[in-house]
Tab-separated table of C-alpha atoms and ligand atoms in Angstrom:
chain	number	residue	atom	x	y	z
A	2	MET	CA	0.000	0.000	0.000
A	3	GLU	CA	2.831	2.412	0.836
A	4	GLU	CA	4.362	1.786	-2.535
A	5	LYS	CA	1.071	2.425	-4.236
A	6	TYR	CA	0.629	5.632	-2.258
A	7	ALA	CA	4.057	6.868	-3.314
A	8	ALA	CA	3.367	5.995	-6.954
A	9	ALA	CA	0.002	7.789	-6.810
A	10	GLN	CA	1.582	10.865	-5.206
A	11	LYS	CA	4.177	11.014	-7.957
A	12	ILE	CA	1.575	10.901	-10.719
A	13	LEU	CA	-0.593	13.519	-9.045
A	14	LYS	CA	2.386	15.836	-8.625
A	15	LYS	CA	3.249	15.496	-12.292
A	16	TYR	CA	-0.254	16.573	-13.311
A	17	GLY	CA	-0.936	19.077	-10.525
A	18	GLN	CA	-3.780	16.954	-9.126
A	19	GLU	CA	-2.467	16.529	-5.543
A	20	ARG	CA	-5.855	17.560	-4.177
A	21	LEU	CA	-7.159	14.062	-4.856
A	22	LEU	CA	-5.297	12.736	-1.821
A	23	SER	CA	-6.238	15.545	0.568
A	24	ASN	CA	-8.975	13.508	2.274
A	25	TYR	CA	-7.096	10.228	2.094
A	26	GLU	CA	-6.481	9.786	5.827
A	27	LYS	CA	-10.213	9.978	6.575
A	28	LEU	CA	-11.013	7.004	4.321
A	29	SER	CA	-11.469	3.379	5.357
A	30	GLU	CA	-8.657	0.983	4.417
A	31	GLU	CA	-10.787	-0.432	1.620
A	32	LYS	CA	-11.537	2.990	0.163
A	33	LYS	CA	-7.905	4.053	0.477
A	34	LEU	CA	-6.923	1.161	-1.724
A	35	LYS	CA	-9.720	1.869	-4.162
A	36	LEU	CA	-8.717	5.526	-4.479
A	37	LEU	CA	-5.071	4.604	-5.071
A	38	ASP	CA	-6.113	2.124	-7.754
A	39	GLU	CA	-8.294	4.755	-9.370
A	40	ILE	CA	-5.433	7.243	-9.421
A	41	LEU	CA	-3.038	4.708	-10.861
A	42	THR	CA	-5.442	3.782	-13.652
A	43	THR	CA	-6.659	7.275	-14.571
A	44	ASP	CA	-5.256	8.793	-17.741
A	45	PHE	CA	-4.354	12.255	-16.399
A	46	ALA	CA	-2.745	13.251	-19.698
A	47	GLN	CA	-6.164	12.724	-21.294
A	48	VAL	CA	-7.807	14.782	-18.535
A	49	GLU	CA	-5.337	17.589	-19.258
A	50	GLU	CA	-6.174	17.419	-22.973
A	51	LEU	CA	-9.910	17.465	-22.281
A	52	TYR	CA	-9.528	20.542	-20.080
A	53	LYS	CA	-7.487	22.354	-22.731
A	54	ARG	CA	-10.287	21.873	-25.226
A	55	VAL	CA	-13.109	22.964	-22.914
A	56	ASN	CA	-13.177	26.498	-24.234
A	57	THR	CA	-12.198	25.836	-27.817
A	58	LYS	CA	-15.204	26.068	-30.041
A	59	VAL	CA	-15.238	23.550	-32.863
A	60	ASP	CA	-14.619	25.311	-36.145
A	61	PHE	CA	-17.203	24.263	-38.695
A	62	LYS	CA	-16.111	26.740	-41.346
A	63	ASN	CA	-13.853	24.293	-43.093
A	64	ALA	CA	-16.447	21.562	-43.115
A	65	HIS	CA	-18.228	21.075	-46.396
A	66	ILE	CA	-21.820	20.170	-45.523
A	67	GLU	CA	-24.118	18.647	-48.132
A	68	PRO	CA	-27.439	16.853	-47.972
A	69	ILE	CA	-27.406	13.069	-47.917
A	70	GLU	CA	-29.532	10.732	-50.050
A	71	TYR	CA	-32.222	8.757	-48.253
A	72	THR	CA	-34.801	6.086	-48.970
A	73	ASP	CA	-38.374	6.809	-47.945
A	74	LYS	CA	-39.812	3.545	-46.629
A	75	TYR	CA	-43.320	4.597	-47.574
A	76	LYS	CA	-42.535	5.747	-51.090
A	77	LEU	CA	-40.868	2.525	-52.150
A	78	PRO	CA	-42.768	0.574	-54.802
A	79	LYS	CA	-44.412	-2.502	-53.278
A	80	GLU	CA	-42.100	-4.967	-55.059
A	81	GLU	CA	-39.001	-3.087	-53.925
A	82	LEU	CA	-40.237	-2.976	-50.323
A	83	GLU	CA	-40.911	-6.708	-50.424
A	84	ARG	CA	-37.515	-7.403	-51.977
A	85	LEU	CA	-35.698	-5.508	-49.190
A	86	GLU	CA	-37.901	-7.090	-46.556
A	87	LYS	CA	-37.015	-10.538	-47.848
A	88	ILE	CA	-33.290	-9.807	-47.683
A	89	GLY	CA	-33.605	-8.516	-44.124
A	90	LEU	CA	-35.830	-11.377	-43.037
A	91	GLU	CA	-33.322	-13.918	-44.183
A	92	ALA	CA	-30.629	-12.336	-41.994
A	93	ILE	CA	-32.972	-11.981	-39.008
A	94	LYS	CA	-34.219	-15.552	-39.228
A	95	ALA	CA	-30.619	-16.759	-39.424
A	96	GLY	CA	-29.985	-15.057	-36.053
A	97	LYS	CA	-27.673	-12.428	-37.545
A	98	LEU	CA	-29.379	-9.430	-35.922
A	99	ALA	CA	-28.924	-8.349	-32.307
A	100	THR	CA	-30.433	-5.353	-30.600
A	101	VAL	CA	-28.611	-2.991	-28.275
A	102	THR	CA	-30.364	-0.583	-25.946
A	103	MET	CA	-28.324	2.292	-24.581
A	104	ALA	CA	-29.584	2.795	-21.070
A	105	GLY	CA	-26.595	4.380	-19.394
A	106	GLY	CA	-27.894	7.960	-19.421
A	107	GLN	CA	-28.791	9.843	-16.258
A	108	GLY	CA	-32.202	10.970	-17.467
A	109	THR	CA	-31.799	14.228	-15.557
A	110	ARG	CA	-34.517	16.034	-17.503
A	111	LEU	CA	-37.129	13.378	-16.732
A	112	GLY	CA	-36.218	13.442	-13.056
A	113	HIS	CA	-37.266	9.825	-12.369
A	114	SER	CA	-35.353	8.388	-9.419
A	115	GLY	CA	-34.381	5.045	-11.002
A	116	PRO	CA	-33.008	4.091	-14.430
A	117	LYS	CA	-35.178	5.559	-17.216
A	118	GLY	CA	-36.161	2.076	-18.400
A	119	THR	CA	-37.879	1.441	-15.060
A	120	PHE	CA	-40.197	4.434	-15.573
A	121	ASP	CA	-43.931	3.629	-15.659
A	122	LEU	CA	-45.233	5.274	-18.836
A	123	GLY	CA	-48.672	5.663	-17.276
A	124	LEU	CA	-50.537	3.221	-19.498
A	125	ASP	CA	-53.487	1.337	-18.006
A	126	ASN	CA	-51.280	-1.756	-17.730
A	127	HIS	CA	-48.511	0.302	-16.010
A	128	LYS	CA	-45.790	-1.183	-18.141
A	129	PRO	CA	-42.342	0.287	-17.497
A	130	ILE	CA	-40.321	1.378	-20.536
A	131	PHE	CA	-38.100	-1.722	-20.445
A	132	GLU	CA	-41.177	-3.924	-20.739
A	133	ILE	CA	-42.523	-1.842	-23.621
A	134	LEU	CA	-39.223	-2.366	-25.464
A	135	CYS	CA	-39.229	-6.055	-24.592
A	136	ASP	CA	-42.736	-6.379	-26.084
A	137	THR	CA	-41.335	-5.411	-29.480
A	138	LEU	CA	-38.745	-8.192	-29.226
A	139	LYS	CA	-41.393	-10.694	-28.181
A	140	ASP	CA	-43.563	-9.637	-31.133
A	141	ALA	CA	-40.580	-10.081	-33.435
A	142	GLN	CA	-40.080	-13.584	-32.032
A	143	LYS	CA	-43.685	-14.415	-32.830
A	144	LYS	CA	-43.322	-13.092	-36.367
A	145	TYR	CA	-39.848	-14.322	-37.275
A	146	GLY	CA	-39.319	-17.245	-34.935
A	147	VAL	CA	-36.113	-15.977	-33.312
A	148	TYR	CA	-35.291	-14.384	-30.002
A	149	CYS	CA	-32.859	-11.602	-30.921
A	150	VAL	CA	-30.124	-11.204	-28.335
A	151	TRP	CA	-30.824	-8.035	-26.345
A	152	TYR	CA	-27.724	-6.226	-25.140
A	153	ILE	CA	-28.348	-3.489	-22.606
A	154	MET	CA	-25.742	-0.849	-21.904
A	155	THR	CA	-25.920	0.466	-18.359
A	156	SER	CA	-23.664	2.796	-16.387
A	157	ASN	CA	-21.784	2.258	-13.160
A	158	GLU	CA	-24.450	4.358	-11.523
A	159	ASN	CA	-27.489	2.402	-12.699
A	160	ASN	CA	-26.232	-1.101	-13.521
A	161	GLU	CA	-27.278	-2.773	-10.289
A	162	ALA	CA	-30.728	-1.181	-10.254
A	163	THR	CA	-31.244	-2.180	-13.896
A	164	VAL	CA	-30.213	-5.808	-13.468
A	165	ASN	CA	-32.285	-6.104	-10.283
A	166	PHE	CA	-35.308	-4.708	-12.094
A	167	PHE	CA	-35.019	-7.355	-14.805
A	168	GLU	CA	-34.596	-10.076	-12.166
A	169	GLU	CA	-37.621	-8.874	-10.193
A	170	HIS	CA	-39.733	-8.866	-13.363
A	171	ASN	CA	-38.487	-12.241	-14.550
A	172	TYR	CA	-36.992	-10.608	-17.654
A	173	PHE	CA	-40.549	-9.770	-18.765
A	174	GLY	CA	-40.825	-13.322	-20.043
A	175	TYR	CA	-37.853	-12.968	-22.407
A	176	PRO	CA	-35.277	-15.797	-22.216
A	177	LYS	CA	-32.677	-14.705	-19.670
A	178	GLU	CA	-29.777	-16.089	-21.707
A	179	LYS	CA	-30.758	-13.712	-24.523
A	180	VAL	CA	-30.301	-10.624	-22.329
A	181	VAL	CA	-26.760	-9.344	-21.816
A	182	PHE	CA	-25.878	-6.311	-19.700
A	183	PHE	CA	-22.665	-4.375	-20.036
A	184	LYS	CA	-21.454	-1.194	-18.422
A	185	GLN	CA	-20.349	1.881	-20.309
A	186	GLY	CA	-17.183	3.786	-19.490
A	187	GLU	CA	-16.706	6.821	-17.287
A	188	LEU	CA	-14.501	9.890	-17.275
A	189	PRO	CA	-13.461	12.069	-14.361
A	190	MET	CA	-15.298	15.348	-13.812
A	191	ILE	CA	-13.180	18.477	-13.416
A	192	ASP	CA	-13.680	21.940	-11.988
A	193	THR	CA	-13.179	25.178	-13.883
A	194	LYS	CA	-9.455	25.107	-13.105
A	195	GLY	CA	-8.998	21.634	-14.545
A	196	LYS	CA	-8.762	19.908	-11.151
A	197	VAL	CA	-10.282	16.441	-10.930
A	198	LEU	CA	-13.110	16.372	-8.380
A	199	VAL	CA	-13.478	14.107	-5.367
A	200	GLY	CA	-16.985	12.711	-4.903
A	201	GLU	CA	-18.812	12.513	-1.596
A	202	ASP	CA	-17.532	8.957	-1.214
A	203	GLY	CA	-13.933	10.216	-1.174
A	204	LEU	CA	-13.186	8.632	-4.559
A	205	ILE	CA	-12.662	10.282	-7.953
A	206	LYS	CA	-15.908	11.841	-9.159
A	207	LYS	CA	-16.755	10.323	-12.515
A	208	ALA	CA	-19.569	10.554	-15.012
A	209	ALA	CA	-20.708	8.275	-17.853
A	210	ASP	CA	-18.819	9.004	-21.067
A	211	GLY	CA	-21.838	9.545	-23.346
A	212	HIS	CA	-23.671	7.263	-25.765
A	213	GLY	CA	-20.649	7.420	-28.063
A	214	GLY	CA	-18.785	5.488	-25.387
A	215	ILE	CA	-20.683	2.419	-26.558
A	216	PHE	CA	-18.096	1.258	-29.083
A	217	LEU	CA	-15.169	1.259	-26.672
A	218	SER	CA	-17.211	-0.348	-23.942
A	219	MET	CA	-18.460	-3.061	-26.312
A	220	LYS	CA	-14.853	-3.881	-27.020
A	221	LYS	CA	-13.676	-3.702	-23.397
A	222	ASN	CA	-16.576	-5.820	-22.144
A	223	GLY	CA	-16.158	-8.542	-24.764
A	224	ILE	CA	-19.496	-7.722	-26.416
A	225	ILE	CA	-18.035	-7.651	-29.927
A	226	TYR	CA	-16.507	-11.052	-29.241
A	227	ASP	CA	-19.811	-12.297	-27.804
A	228	MET	CA	-21.683	-11.143	-30.910
A	229	LYS	CA	-19.235	-12.842	-33.224
A	230	SER	CA	-19.339	-16.067	-31.278
A	231	ARG	CA	-23.140	-16.115	-31.572
A	232	GLY	CA	-22.936	-15.549	-35.342
A	233	ILE	CA	-24.355	-12.023	-35.076
A	234	GLU	CA	-23.450	-9.723	-37.973
A	235	TRP	CA	-25.695	-6.723	-37.389
A	236	ALA	CA	-26.670	-4.732	-34.326
A	237	PHE	CA	-29.548	-2.305	-34.073
A	238	ILE	CA	-28.426	0.328	-31.568
A	239	GLY	CA	-31.034	2.612	-30.050
A	240	GLY	CA	-31.798	4.656	-26.959
A	241	VAL	CA	-33.898	3.426	-24.061
A	242	ASP	CA	-36.296	6.344	-24.211
A	243	ASN	CA	-38.157	5.888	-27.489
A	244	VAL	CA	-41.286	3.893	-26.676
A	245	LEU	CA	-42.093	3.328	-30.352
A	246	VAL	CA	-38.648	2.073	-31.285
A	247	ASN	CA	-38.781	-0.618	-33.959
A	248	MET	CA	-35.705	-2.650	-33.147
A	249	VAL	CA	-36.286	-5.596	-35.458
A	250	ASP	CA	-37.088	-4.139	-38.863
A	251	PRO	CA	-36.456	-6.412	-41.869
A	252	VAL	CA	-36.634	-3.513	-44.356
A	253	PHE	CA	-33.955	-1.572	-42.462
A	254	VAL	CA	-31.642	-4.578	-42.312
A	255	GLY	CA	-32.420	-5.456	-45.937
A	256	LEU	CA	-31.628	-1.921	-47.091
A	257	ALA	CA	-28.194	-1.964	-45.454
A	258	ILE	CA	-27.360	-5.380	-46.893
A	259	ASP	CA	-28.669	-4.442	-50.333
A	260	LYS	CA	-26.736	-1.175	-50.420
A	261	LYS	CA	-23.599	-2.989	-49.240
A	262	VAL	CA	-22.984	-0.442	-46.489
A	263	LEU	CA	-21.665	-1.128	-43.012
A	264	ALA	CA	-24.236	1.021	-41.230
A	265	ALA	CA	-27.660	2.585	-41.612
A	266	GLY	CA	-29.685	5.212	-39.805
A	267	LYS	CA	-33.387	5.889	-39.503
A	268	SER	CA	-34.682	9.406	-39.934
A	269	VAL	CA	-37.980	11.181	-39.487
A	270	VAL	CA	-38.831	14.419	-41.242
A	271	LYS	CA	-37.972	17.465	-39.183
A	272	ALA	CA	-41.147	18.908	-37.656
A	273	ASN	CA	-40.209	22.402	-38.911
A	274	ALA	CA	-37.156	24.156	-40.303
A	275	HIS	CA	-36.030	25.314	-36.866
A	276	GLU	CA	-36.747	22.228	-34.782
A	277	LYS	CA	-33.780	21.740	-32.436
A	278	VAL	CA	-32.614	18.385	-33.705
A	279	GLY	CA	-29.560	17.061	-35.475
A	280	VAL	CA	-30.050	16.055	-39.110
A	281	PHE	CA	-28.243	13.576	-41.321
A	282	CYS	CA	-25.906	15.116	-43.870
A	283	ARG	CA	-22.589	14.578	-45.588
A	284	ARG	CA	-19.622	16.335	-44.025
A	285	ASN	CA	-16.577	16.483	-46.237
A	286	GLY	CA	-18.114	13.634	-48.196
A	287	LYS	CA	-18.691	11.342	-45.205
A	288	PRO	CA	-22.043	10.556	-43.534
A	289	SER	CA	-22.598	12.729	-40.496
A	290	VAL	CA	-25.120	14.547	-38.347
A	291	VAL	CA	-25.199	18.315	-38.341
A	292	GLU	CA	-26.513	19.954	-35.178
A	293	TYR	CA	-29.118	22.706	-35.449
A	294	SER	CA	-26.625	25.092	-33.910
A	295	GLU	CA	-24.132	24.395	-36.698
A	296	ILE	CA	-26.202	25.449	-39.699
A	297	SER	CA	-27.287	28.889	-40.834
A	298	ASN	CA	-30.947	29.902	-41.033
A	299	GLU	CA	-30.630	29.818	-44.776
A	300	MET	CA	-29.463	26.202	-44.751
A	301	ALA	CA	-32.083	25.185	-42.207
A	302	GLU	CA	-34.868	26.693	-44.337
A	303	ALA	CA	-33.613	25.575	-47.756
A	304	THR	CA	-36.065	23.433	-49.720
A	305	ASN	CA	-35.645	21.327	-52.844
A	306	GLU	CA	-37.748	21.152	-56.009
A	307	LYS	CA	-40.287	18.944	-54.164
A	308	GLY	CA	-40.684	21.616	-51.510
A	309	GLU	CA	-39.024	19.435	-48.860
A	310	LEU	CA	-36.360	20.648	-46.442
A	311	VAL	CA	-32.922	19.913	-47.866
A	312	TYR	CA	-31.654	19.251	-44.345
A	313	GLY	CA	-34.774	17.590	-43.037
A	314	GLU	CA	-33.803	14.056	-42.054
A	315	SER	CA	-33.704	14.097	-38.240
A	316	HIS	CA	-31.394	11.676	-36.519
A	317	ILE	CA	-33.469	9.750	-33.962
A	318	LEU	CA	-30.777	7.513	-32.451
A	319	CYS	CA	-32.070	4.436	-34.285
A	320	ASN	CA	-29.081	3.038	-36.118
A	321	LEU	CA	-27.873	-0.225	-37.489
A	322	PHE	CA	-24.200	-1.180	-37.459
A	323	SER	CA	-22.488	-4.213	-38.843
A	324	VAL	CA	-20.354	-5.924	-36.226
A	325	LYS	CA	-17.422	-5.246	-38.558
A	326	ALA	CA	-18.067	-1.506	-38.379
A	327	ILE	CA	-18.398	-1.621	-34.585
A	328	GLU	CA	-15.043	-3.344	-34.397
A	329	GLU	CA	-13.392	-0.743	-36.637
A	330	ILE	CA	-14.948	2.205	-34.816
A	331	SER	CA	-13.942	0.795	-31.436
A	332	LYS	CA	-10.266	0.981	-32.406
A	333	ASN	CA	-10.282	4.756	-32.018
A	334	GLU	CA	-11.660	7.067	-29.401
A	335	LEU	CA	-14.433	9.394	-30.566
A	336	PRO	CA	-14.050	13.094	-29.744
A	337	TYR	CA	-15.332	14.138	-26.320
A	338	HIS	CA	-17.673	17.104	-25.950
A	339	SER	CA	-17.759	18.979	-22.670
A	340	ALA	CA	-20.917	19.873	-20.793
A	341	PHE	CA	-20.967	22.344	-17.895
A	342	LYS	CA	-23.029	20.736	-15.119
A	343	LYS	CA	-23.949	21.113	-11.459
A	344	ALA	CA	-21.824	18.769	-9.364
A	345	LYS	CA	-21.639	17.925	-5.670
A	346	TYR	CA	-18.114	17.235	-4.477
A	347	LEU	CA	-15.701	17.344	-1.528
A	348	ASP	CA	-13.223	20.191	-1.158
A	349	GLU	CA	-9.699	19.683	0.221
A	350	ASN	CA	-10.998	20.051	3.785
A	351	GLY	CA	-13.575	17.327	3.333
A	352	ASN	CA	-16.522	19.738	3.135
A	353	VAL	CA	-19.340	19.007	0.699
A	354	VAL	CA	-19.605	21.672	-2.004
A	355	THR	CA	-22.940	22.146	-3.756
A	356	SER	CA	-23.983	24.762	-6.252
A	357	ASP	CA	-27.209	26.101	-7.764
A	358	THR	CA	-25.399	26.825	-10.995
A	359	PRO	CA	-23.092	24.660	-13.112
A	360	ASN	CA	-19.654	24.332	-11.584
A	361	ALA	CA	-17.957	21.359	-13.241
A	362	TYR	CA	-17.269	19.799	-16.610
A	363	LYS	CA	-18.315	16.360	-17.699
A	364	PHE	CA	-17.212	14.789	-20.964
A	365	GLU	CA	-19.304	12.827	-23.394
A	366	ALA	CA	-18.795	11.177	-26.756
A	367	PHE	CA	-21.719	11.201	-29.214
A	368	LEU	CA	-22.620	8.051	-31.106
A	369	PHE	CA	-23.160	9.917	-34.374
A	370	ASP	CA	-19.549	11.142	-34.401
A	371	ALA	CA	-18.779	7.566	-35.438
A	372	PHE	CA	-20.576	8.006	-38.778
A	373	GLU	CA	-17.728	10.005	-40.262
A	374	SER	CA	-15.415	7.027	-40.049
A	375	LEU	CA	-17.714	5.132	-42.430
A	376	ASP	CA	-17.454	5.538	-46.177
A	377	ASP	CA	-21.175	5.452	-46.583
A	378	MET	CA	-24.410	4.829	-44.775
A	379	ALA	CA	-27.972	4.058	-45.851
A	380	ILE	CA	-30.644	6.386	-44.489
A	381	LEU	CA	-34.195	5.118	-44.173
A	382	ARG	CA	-36.908	7.696	-43.665
A	383	VAL	CA	-39.698	6.317	-41.489
A	384	LYS	CA	-42.866	7.821	-40.045
A	385	ARG	CA	-42.570	9.737	-36.801
A	386	GLU	CA	-45.978	8.535	-35.587
A	387	GLU	CA	-44.894	4.921	-36.102
A	388	GLU	CA	-41.368	4.900	-34.760
A	389	PHE	CA	-40.535	7.919	-32.641
A	390	ALA	CA	-42.028	8.709	-29.259
A	391	PRO	CA	-39.237	9.999	-27.007
A	392	VAL	CA	-39.479	10.387	-23.247
A	393	LYS	CA	-37.050	13.178	-22.389
A	394	ASN	CA	-38.687	15.860	-20.269
A	395	ALA	CA	-40.925	15.600	-17.200
A	396	GLU	CA	-43.528	17.807	-18.885
A	397	GLY	CA	-44.324	19.426	-22.226
A	398	VAL	CA	-42.539	18.392	-25.418
A	399	ASP	CA	-41.162	14.836	-25.545
A	400	SER	CA	-42.612	14.000	-22.153
A	401	PRO	CA	-44.397	10.896	-20.795
A	402	GLU	CA	-47.662	12.578	-21.769
A	403	THR	CA	-46.743	13.056	-25.440
A	404	ALA	CA	-45.053	9.634	-25.678
A	405	ARG	CA	-48.067	7.940	-24.080
A	406	ALA	CA	-50.426	9.594	-26.556
A	407	LEU	CA	-48.258	8.517	-29.523
A	408	TYR	CA	-47.956	4.989	-28.132
A	409	LYS	CA	-51.723	4.691	-27.617
A	410	ALA	CA	-52.505	6.043	-31.073
A	411	TYR	CA	-50.073	3.645	-32.740
A	412	HIS	CA	-51.232	0.593	-30.785
A	413	LYS	CA	-54.866	1.722	-30.981
A	414	ILE	CA	-55.478	1.308	-27.253
B	17	LIG	P1	-29.845	11.629	-23.769
B	17	LIG	O1	-28.816	12.387	-24.487
B	17	LIG	O2	-31.248	12.003	-24.018
B	17	LIG	O3	-29.511	11.678	-22.224
B	17	LIG	O4	-29.631	10.097	-24.095
B	17	LIG	P2	-30.259	11.103	-20.941
B	17	LIG	O5	-29.182	10.795	-19.965
B	17	LIG	O6	-31.197	9.991	-21.240
B	17	LIG	O7	-31.124	12.295	-20.425
B	17	LIG	P3	-30.723	13.724	-19.794
B	17	LIG	O8	-30.025	14.473	-20.904
B	17	LIG	O9	-29.833	13.481	-18.605
B	17	LIG	O10	-32.037	14.294	-19.433
B	17	LIG	C1	-30.084	9.470	-25.240
B	17	LIG	C2	-29.924	7.977	-25.034
B	17	LIG	O11	-28.553	7.644	-24.834
B	17	LIG	C3	-28.370	6.972	-23.612
B	17	LIG	C4	-29.569	7.333	-22.766
B	17	LIG	O12	-29.810	6.341	-21.789
B	17	LIG	C5	-30.667	7.427	-23.812
B	17	LIG	O13	-31.142	6.153	-24.146
B	17	LIG	N1	-27.101	7.396	-22.978
B	17	LIG	C6	-26.821	8.723	-22.846
B	17	LIG	C7	-26.255	6.430	-22.514
B	17	LIG	O14	-26.535	5.216	-22.621
B	17	LIG	N2	-25.099	6.835	-21.906
B	17	LIG	C8	-24.767	8.135	-21.754
B	17	LIG	O15	-23.686	8.433	-21.196
B	17	LIG	C9	-25.643	9.095	-22.240
């Protein structure tokens, strides 16, 4: 332990992070060891880099943004739709499709005390979101005869509560061996001076590294290996909070296979030119998502000869990746974006610091930043009222109330 302490001290001195050991003596033996291990395994050079970039705005000027081609599922001729469906069905029936639900977010806007998937949507049957998602997999089993493997990405913070919830509900009747949990990564939180924070537990204060952390964590947790060993070639990756998500869609899978691309994304038409959503585009020739804050009013309002928005294909976090693409993407880290958040932490005297305003940075990778590493991607436009009912806010837009109404209308209940 003494050796470890000395090694930790040396590292902290090198990076000016000595504050991390200021409450060390007050910790239990077990926690002391845990903190030392954390210090010895933290990449402080990366933390330094992240801090340096906190105030550098990304320069979009050099990026050449263009619209991206898409296929409208509902404008396809019947024979073409059936042809794609057949291709996708073949892959699904052969057990080549898995589904991945990203459920590692904090769901701060919703304000529910447990993991978002445990939230009761308020239907008459009181089904929690996880069960609603599971229903779609059970329906797919009835239609296609296969139980798709369901991978669920949790975070350190919510993993135990999530697994317990599945256990308590007997996996909603889904075969337990077809449900695989894995935890996403974390990054330290820092204050405005670049100092790593100590949490109330005396250990390094960390936060989940964003949905873009999925690729690295799939690699680290052996999920890519697990998929390959089960003969899985495609993974639908979606968020936990869309109660109309269509995870097993033969046309979507068929389109990707037919177009010989390694990934595909679903889009819905932007509600209006200034809706605050990211839209699919090409950036310097590569598939990408352009944020509403990145494009000019002129670009946002531009229409084509059909009168449709040129940048109108909203990204709804419903994507399909080949396992090959996941493996490639996981070889590199995606860029981290900083978010200024309210954090509770311990100061060097062991006092708890709280704040009514943001006081610390957290770092997150975005899944769609991975698109640019692909040569091409197929985009499938689907109907909002059939596939997109997000639960984000406690009230108002994208709330349980709006999602419930969309869910009821779609299922005619
Ligand atoms: P959001 O960006 O909407 O974040 O996540 P959130 O955590 O659910 O909600 P807020 O912003 O705190 O209110 C979109 C999807 O990505 C997952 C979420 O669980 C959700 O399914 N996600 C997000 C992760 O799995 N990990 C993360 O680190 C962040």
